[in-house]
């Protein structure tokens, strides 16, 4: 199973949007996909299921060894896509998690998910590299960094990638898959300039060819609790996330090839 964390240092850059729509693209391609919300704000669940506040989820599993993956996985209308909501995070937020224990719980959870025959697990995280996000990164096989195409934001990206590369000391299987430019506005010179600036700052292979355009359809989709690709007029967005999925699949080195049946 491949486990992809969607992470950024800054908030509001499009992590949750990327996580939802990428999970949808993997699921449409036939991969059994689990979308996990590890953000205490609970955006994925809020977006995709109206009742997410009542669902047990990721934080219930972290805090209680008797909460198994099977108990918190919720099916969606797409048979190959399931999700795990954020759940009840207040105890974790008040007390914090002790690093060793929560990392162990994250690893147990991912082993259970793999045993349930999922091919791909996509984990949306809260901004920053601390707390539960550090544990997710210590257990994931890959990480993707969405970055808003705006001039001030891009300068901090190399430091972020260095910090992620250092996570490989704890987790040697972590592949830093690269940066995805989000909210790109083609008619705005500053937006294109910041995309070019990022490509100049980083090794070329670190920036995905596929970029996510700024489009009000994303806001409409999240208001309706849907991946953007299933919206009327969503065909363009569907093609973009499909292109991102194939680009990522070319880069991903399967951590455990025996278990991934790509022929499916
Ligand atoms: N490509 C896009 N075009 C237009 N709006 C977008 C796009 N991507 C995301 N948005 C909007 O921008 C806002 C922030 O996006 P999102 O919630 O995905 O970011 P985030 O990084 O997950 O934020 P947080 O750090 O708070 O979790 C949302 O209102 C979302 O609908
Ligand atoms: Mg989010």
GROMACS .gro file of C-alpha atoms and ligand atoms in nm:
model
  296
    1UNK     CA    1   0.000   0.000   0.000
    2UNK     CA    2   0.120   0.350  -0.069
    3UNK     CA    3   0.046   0.613   0.197
    4UNK     CA    4   0.063   0.971   0.076
    5UNK     CA    5   0.061   1.260   0.323
    6UNK     CA    6  -0.052   1.601   0.195
    7UNK     CA    7   0.144   1.855   0.395
    8UNK     CA    8   0.236   2.223   0.399
    9UNK     CA    9   0.394   2.466   0.640
   10UNK     CA   10   0.129   2.734   0.572
   11UNK     CA   11  -0.244   2.702   0.614
   12UNK     CA   12  -0.502   2.758   0.342
   13UNK     CA   13  -0.283   2.652   0.050
   14UNK     CA   14  -0.521   2.386  -0.082
   15UNK     CA   15  -0.418   2.070   0.110
   16UNK     CA   16  -0.770   1.948   0.180
   17UNK     CA   17  -0.885   2.028  -0.173
   18UNK     CA   18  -0.588   1.836  -0.314
   19UNK     CA   19  -0.640   1.541  -0.076
   20UNK     CA   20  -1.010   1.503  -0.164
   21UNK     CA   21  -0.968   1.536  -0.538
   22UNK     CA   22  -0.656   1.322  -0.561
   23UNK     CA   23  -0.824   1.047  -0.359
   24UNK     CA   24  -1.119   1.071  -0.597
   25UNK     CA   25  -0.883   1.036  -0.897
   26UNK     CA   26  -0.710   0.728  -0.750
   27UNK     CA   27  -1.047   0.573  -0.668
   28UNK     CA   28  -1.183   0.640  -1.019
   29UNK     CA   29  -0.878   0.464  -1.163
   30UNK     CA   30  -0.984   0.149  -0.978
   31UNK     CA   31  -0.740   0.167  -0.686
   32UNK     CA   32  -0.903   0.093  -0.353
   33UNK     CA   33  -0.848   0.427  -0.185
   34UNK     CA   34  -0.884   0.549   0.172
   35UNK     CA   35  -0.892   0.922   0.244
   36UNK     CA   36  -0.794   1.001   0.603
   37UNK     CA   37  -0.845   1.336   0.778
   38UNK     CA   38  -0.572   1.395   1.036
   39UNK     CA   39  -0.653   1.765   1.075
   40UNK     CA   40  -0.824   1.837   1.410
   41UNK     CA   41  -1.036   2.095   1.222
   42UNK     CA   42  -1.195   1.802   1.043
   43UNK     CA   43  -1.220   1.959   0.698
   44UNK     CA   44  -1.239   1.643   0.485
   45UNK     CA   45  -1.518   1.491   0.683
   46UNK     CA   46  -1.701   1.822   0.705
   47UNK     CA   47  -1.670   1.861   0.334
   48UNK     CA   48  -1.768   1.510   0.231
   49UNK     CA   49  -2.011   1.402   0.501
   50UNK     CA   50  -2.242   1.644   0.672
   51UNK     CA   51  -2.242   1.444   0.994
   52UNK     CA   52  -1.865   1.425   1.039
   53UNK     CA   53  -1.869   1.587   1.384
   54UNK     CA   54  -2.043   1.278   1.516
   55UNK     CA   55  -1.824   1.025   1.342
   56UNK     CA   56  -1.548   0.852   1.530
   57UNK     CA   57  -1.227   0.888   1.338
   58UNK     CA   58  -0.854   0.937   1.331
   59UNK     CA   59  -0.819   1.095   1.677
   60UNK     CA   60  -1.042   0.834   1.842
   61UNK     CA   61  -0.811   0.569   1.695
   62UNK     CA   62  -0.500   0.756   1.820
   63UNK     CA   63  -0.629   0.776   2.173
   64UNK     CA   64  -0.780   0.431   2.212
   65UNK     CA   65  -0.619   0.103   2.103
   66UNK     CA   66  -0.959  -0.067   2.097
   67UNK     CA   67  -1.071   0.157   1.806
   68UNK     CA   68  -0.969  -0.040   1.497
   69UNK     CA   69  -0.941   0.091   1.142
   70UNK     CA   70  -1.245  -0.114   1.042
   71UNK     CA   71  -1.459   0.067   1.302
   72UNK     CA   72  -1.387   0.415   1.168
   73UNK     CA   73  -1.382   0.359   0.790
   74UNK     CA   74  -1.690   0.509   0.623
   75UNK     CA   75  -1.790   0.405   0.270
   76UNK     CA   76  -1.878   0.665   0.004
   77UNK     CA   77  -2.099   0.641  -0.303
   78UNK     CA   78  -1.793   0.545  -0.506
   79UNK     CA   79  -1.724   0.179  -0.413
   80UNK     CA   80  -1.345   0.219  -0.437
   81UNK     CA   81  -1.337   0.528  -0.211
   82UNK     CA   82  -1.376   0.525   0.167
   83UNK     CA   83  -1.288   0.780   0.427
   84UNK     CA   84  -1.187   0.822   0.787
   85UNK     CA   85  -1.308   1.145   0.947
   86UNK     CA   86  -1.098   1.341   1.194
   87UNK     CA   87  -1.315   1.235   1.487
   88UNK     CA   88  -1.292   1.368   1.840
   89UNK     CA   89  -0.963   1.548   1.876
   90UNK     CA   90  -1.024   1.752   2.193
   91UNK     CA   91  -0.840   1.513   2.427
   92UNK     CA   92  -0.541   1.503   2.192
   93UNK     CA   93  -0.540   1.881   2.152
   94UNK     CA   94  -0.555   1.939   2.528
   95UNK     CA   95  -0.302   1.680   2.633
   96UNK     CA   96  -0.096   1.648   2.316
   97UNK     CA   97   0.012   1.305   2.215
   98UNK     CA   98   0.325   1.142   2.344
   99UNK     CA   99   0.534   1.094   2.031
  100UNK     CA  100   0.610   0.724   2.071
  101UNK     CA  101   0.253   0.621   2.149
  102UNK     CA  102   0.078   0.813   1.872
  103UNK     CA  103   0.335   0.704   1.614
  104UNK     CA  104   0.277   0.344   1.718
  105UNK     CA  105  -0.098   0.393   1.681
  106UNK     CA  106  -0.058   0.549   1.335
  107UNK     CA  107   0.160   0.256   1.225
  108UNK     CA  108  -0.090   0.001   1.362
  109UNK     CA  109  -0.373   0.180   1.185
  110UNK     CA  110  -0.189   0.178   0.850
  111UNK     CA  111  -0.107  -0.194   0.888
  112UNK     CA  112  -0.476  -0.264   0.947
  113UNK     CA  113  -0.573  -0.056   0.643
  114UNK     CA  114  -0.321  -0.247   0.432
  115UNK     CA  115  -0.460  -0.578   0.561
  116UNK     CA  116  -0.803  -0.459   0.445
  117UNK     CA  117  -0.654  -0.455   0.093
  118UNK     CA  118  -0.645  -0.084   0.027
  119UNK     CA  119  -0.401   0.016  -0.248
  120UNK     CA  120  -0.368   0.384  -0.160
  121UNK     CA  121  -0.414   0.581   0.162
  122UNK     CA  122  -0.418   0.959   0.131
  123UNK     CA  123  -0.382   1.156   0.453
  124UNK     CA  124  -0.480   1.522   0.477
  125UNK     CA  125  -0.287   1.698   0.755
  126UNK     CA  126  -0.305   2.022   0.952
  127UNK     CA  127  -0.057   2.294   0.853
  128UNK     CA  128   0.291   2.258   1.003
  129UNK     CA  129   0.516   1.960   1.064
  130UNK     CA  130   0.447   1.903   1.434
  131UNK     CA  131   0.204   1.698   1.643
  132UNK     CA  132   0.004   1.430   1.467
  133UNK     CA  133   0.143   1.545   1.130
  134UNK     CA  134   0.495   1.447   1.242
  135UNK     CA  135   0.365   1.100   1.328
  136UNK     CA  136   0.187   1.070   0.993
  137UNK     CA  137   0.510   1.168   0.815
  138UNK     CA  138   0.702   0.915   1.023
  139UNK     CA  139   0.477   0.640   0.891
  140UNK     CA  140   0.391   0.751   0.534
  141UNK     CA  141   0.559   0.629   0.218
  142UNK     CA  142   0.530   0.957   0.031
  143UNK     CA  143   0.460   1.325   0.088
  144UNK     CA  144   0.318   1.587  -0.148
  145UNK     CA  145   0.346   1.960  -0.077
  146UNK     CA  146   0.079   2.189  -0.222
  147UNK     CA  147   0.198   2.546  -0.265
  148UNK     CA  148  -0.012   2.843  -0.355
  149UNK     CA  149   0.121   3.029  -0.660
  150UNK     CA  150   0.185   3.362  -0.488
  151UNK     CA  151   0.516   3.552  -0.473
  152UNK     CA  152   0.575   3.554  -0.096
  153UNK     CA  153   0.487   3.191  -0.041
  154UNK     CA  154   0.734   3.019  -0.270
  155UNK     CA  155   1.051   3.135  -0.094
  156UNK     CA  156   0.985   2.917   0.209
  157UNK     CA  157   0.943   2.599   0.004
  158UNK     CA  158   1.310   2.486  -0.012
  159UNK     CA  159   1.331   2.495   0.372
  160UNK     CA  160   1.011   2.293   0.394
  161UNK     CA  161   1.150   2.030   0.157
  162UNK     CA  162   1.474   2.016   0.359
  163UNK     CA  163   1.273   1.959   0.676
  164UNK     CA  164   1.082   1.678   0.502
  165UNK     CA  165   1.406   1.524   0.375
  166UNK     CA  166   1.529   1.519   0.738
  167UNK     CA  167   1.223   1.313   0.830
  168UNK     CA  168   1.389   1.032   0.638
  169UNK     CA  169   1.620   0.980   0.936
  170UNK     CA  170   1.315   0.859   1.127
  171UNK     CA  171   1.136   0.715   0.824
  172UNK     CA  172   1.376   0.605   0.547
  173UNK     CA  173   1.088   0.494   0.321
  174UNK     CA  174   0.945   0.849   0.299
  175UNK     CA  175   0.962   0.969  -0.061
  176UNK     CA  176   0.936   1.348  -0.101
  177UNK     CA  177   0.732   1.340  -0.421
  178UNK     CA  178   0.737   1.713  -0.480
  179UNK     CA  179   0.543   2.036  -0.486
  180UNK     CA  180   0.208   2.089  -0.656
  181UNK     CA  181   0.130   2.449  -0.748
  182UNK     CA  182  -0.225   2.536  -0.648
  183UNK     CA  183  -0.464   2.824  -0.720
  184UNK     CA  184  -0.266   2.921  -1.029
  185UNK     CA  185  -0.426   3.212  -1.209
  186UNK     CA  186  -0.299   3.204  -1.566
  187UNK     CA  187  -0.413   3.558  -1.649
  188UNK     CA  188  -0.228   3.707  -1.351
  189UNK     CA  189   0.143   3.773  -1.424
  190UNK     CA  190   0.235   3.748  -1.053
  191UNK     CA  191   0.087   3.400  -1.038
  192UNK     CA  192   0.289   3.276  -1.336
  193UNK     CA  193   0.602   3.455  -1.209
  194UNK     CA  194   0.578   3.279  -0.874
  195UNK     CA  195   0.541   2.946  -1.054
  196UNK     CA  196   0.858   3.023  -1.253
  197UNK     CA  197   1.035   3.139  -0.934
  198UNK     CA  198   0.957   2.809  -0.767
  199UNK     CA  199   1.084   2.613  -1.066
  200UNK     CA  200   1.410   2.814  -1.046
  201UNK     CA  201   1.447   2.762  -0.671
  202UNK     CA  202   1.406   2.385  -0.674
  203UNK     CA  203   1.552   2.095  -0.870
  204UNK     CA  204   1.321   2.062  -1.175
  205UNK     CA  205   1.192   1.719  -1.078
  206UNK     CA  206   1.065   1.858  -0.745
  207UNK     CA  207   0.784   2.059  -0.908
  208UNK     CA  208   0.496   1.866  -1.061
  209UNK     CA  209   0.416   1.950  -1.423
  210UNK     CA  210   0.045   1.946  -1.342
  211UNK     CA  211  -0.077   2.266  -1.175
  212UNK     CA  212  -0.414   2.327  -1.011
  213UNK     CA  213  -0.583   2.641  -1.150
  214UNK     CA  214  -0.772   2.886  -0.933
  215UNK     CA  215  -1.137   2.818  -1.005
  216UNK     CA  216  -1.453   2.906  -0.814
  217UNK     CA  217  -1.577   2.556  -0.890
  218UNK     CA  218  -1.354   2.431  -0.605
  219UNK     CA  219  -1.537   2.653  -0.357
  220UNK     CA  220  -1.875   2.543  -0.494
  221UNK     CA  221  -1.771   2.177  -0.476
  222UNK     CA  222  -1.656   2.202  -0.115
  223UNK     CA  223  -1.980   2.380  -0.020
  224UNK     CA  224  -2.173   2.087  -0.165
  225UNK     CA  225  -1.944   1.826  -0.010
  226UNK     CA  226  -1.823   1.688  -0.341
  227UNK     CA  227  -1.497   1.626  -0.523
  228UNK     CA  228  -1.482   1.892  -0.795
  229UNK     CA  229  -1.476   1.630  -1.071
  230UNK     CA  230  -1.833   1.518  -1.004
  231UNK     CA  231  -1.975   1.870  -1.044
  232UNK     CA  232  -2.152   1.978  -1.358
  233UNK     CA  233  -1.873   2.153  -1.554
  234UNK     CA  234  -1.623   1.941  -1.359
  235UNK     CA  235  -1.476   1.763  -1.663
  236UNK     CA  236  -1.176   1.997  -1.682
  237UNK     CA  237  -1.095   1.949  -1.314
  238UNK     CA  238  -1.135   1.574  -1.350
  239UNK     CA  239  -0.873   1.575  -1.627
  240UNK     CA  240  -0.632   1.783  -1.414
  241UNK     CA  241  -0.642   1.547  -1.117
  242UNK     CA  242  -0.619   1.247  -1.348
  243UNK     CA  243  -0.305   1.399  -1.496
  244UNK     CA  244  -0.165   1.461  -1.146
  245UNK     CA  245  -0.243   1.103  -1.047
  246UNK     CA  246  -0.057   0.957  -1.346
  247UNK     CA  247   0.234   1.192  -1.287
  248UNK     CA  248   0.254   1.080  -0.925
  249UNK     CA  249   0.225   0.712  -1.013
  250UNK     CA  250   0.526   0.746  -1.244
  251UNK     CA  251   0.726   0.886  -0.951
  252UNK     CA  252   0.616   0.659  -0.672
  253UNK     CA  253   0.852   0.380  -0.585
  254UNK     CA  254   0.623   0.111  -0.441
  255UNK     CA  255   0.744   0.044  -0.086
  256UNK     CA  256   0.637  -0.317  -0.091
  257UNK     CA  257   0.583  -0.428  -0.450
  258UNK     CA  258   0.450  -0.774  -0.364
  259UNK     CA  259   0.141  -0.622  -0.207
  260UNK     CA  260   0.049  -0.378  -0.483
  261UNK     CA  261  -0.146  -0.536  -0.764
  262UNK     CA  262  -0.115  -0.275  -1.036
  263UNK     CA  263  -0.277  -0.511  -1.287
  264UNK     CA  264  -0.617  -0.455  -1.126
  265LIG     N1  265  -0.780   2.569  -0.691
  265LIG     C1  266  -0.861   2.644  -0.617
  265LIG     N2  267  -0.934   2.745  -0.668
  265LIG     C2  268  -1.014   2.822  -0.592
  265LIG     N3  269  -1.031   2.804  -0.460
  265LIG     C3  270  -0.963   2.704  -0.401
  265LIG     C4  271  -0.874   2.618  -0.475
  265LIG     N4  272  -0.819   2.527  -0.388
  265LIG     C5  273  -0.872   2.555  -0.268
  265LIG     N5  274  -0.957   2.659  -0.274
  265LIG     C6  275  -1.030   2.722  -0.163
  265LIG     O1  276  -0.935   2.781  -0.077
  265LIG     C7  277  -0.968   2.758   0.060
  265LIG     C8  278  -0.853   2.681   0.128
  265LIG     O2  279  -0.839   2.555   0.066
  265LIG     P1  280  -0.815   2.424   0.151
  265LIG     O3  281  -0.913   2.414   0.262
  265LIG     O4  282  -0.806   2.311   0.055
  265LIG     O5  283  -0.671   2.459   0.210
  265LIG     P2  284  -0.593   2.386   0.331
  265LIG     O6  285  -0.447   2.398   0.297
  265LIG     O7  286  -0.647   2.251   0.352
  265LIG     O8  287  -0.631   2.481   0.453
  265LIG     P3  288  -0.600   2.450   0.609
  265LIG     O9  289  -0.452   2.475   0.628
  265LIG    O10  290  -0.687   2.549   0.681
  265LIG    O11  291  -0.637   2.307   0.634
  265LIG     C9  292  -1.100   2.681   0.056
  265LIG    O12  293  -1.204   2.771   0.071
  265LIG    C10  294  -1.102   2.617  -0.080
  265LIG    O13  295  -1.234   2.594  -0.127
  266LIG    MG1  296  -0.721   2.161   0.525
   0.00000   0.00000   0.00000
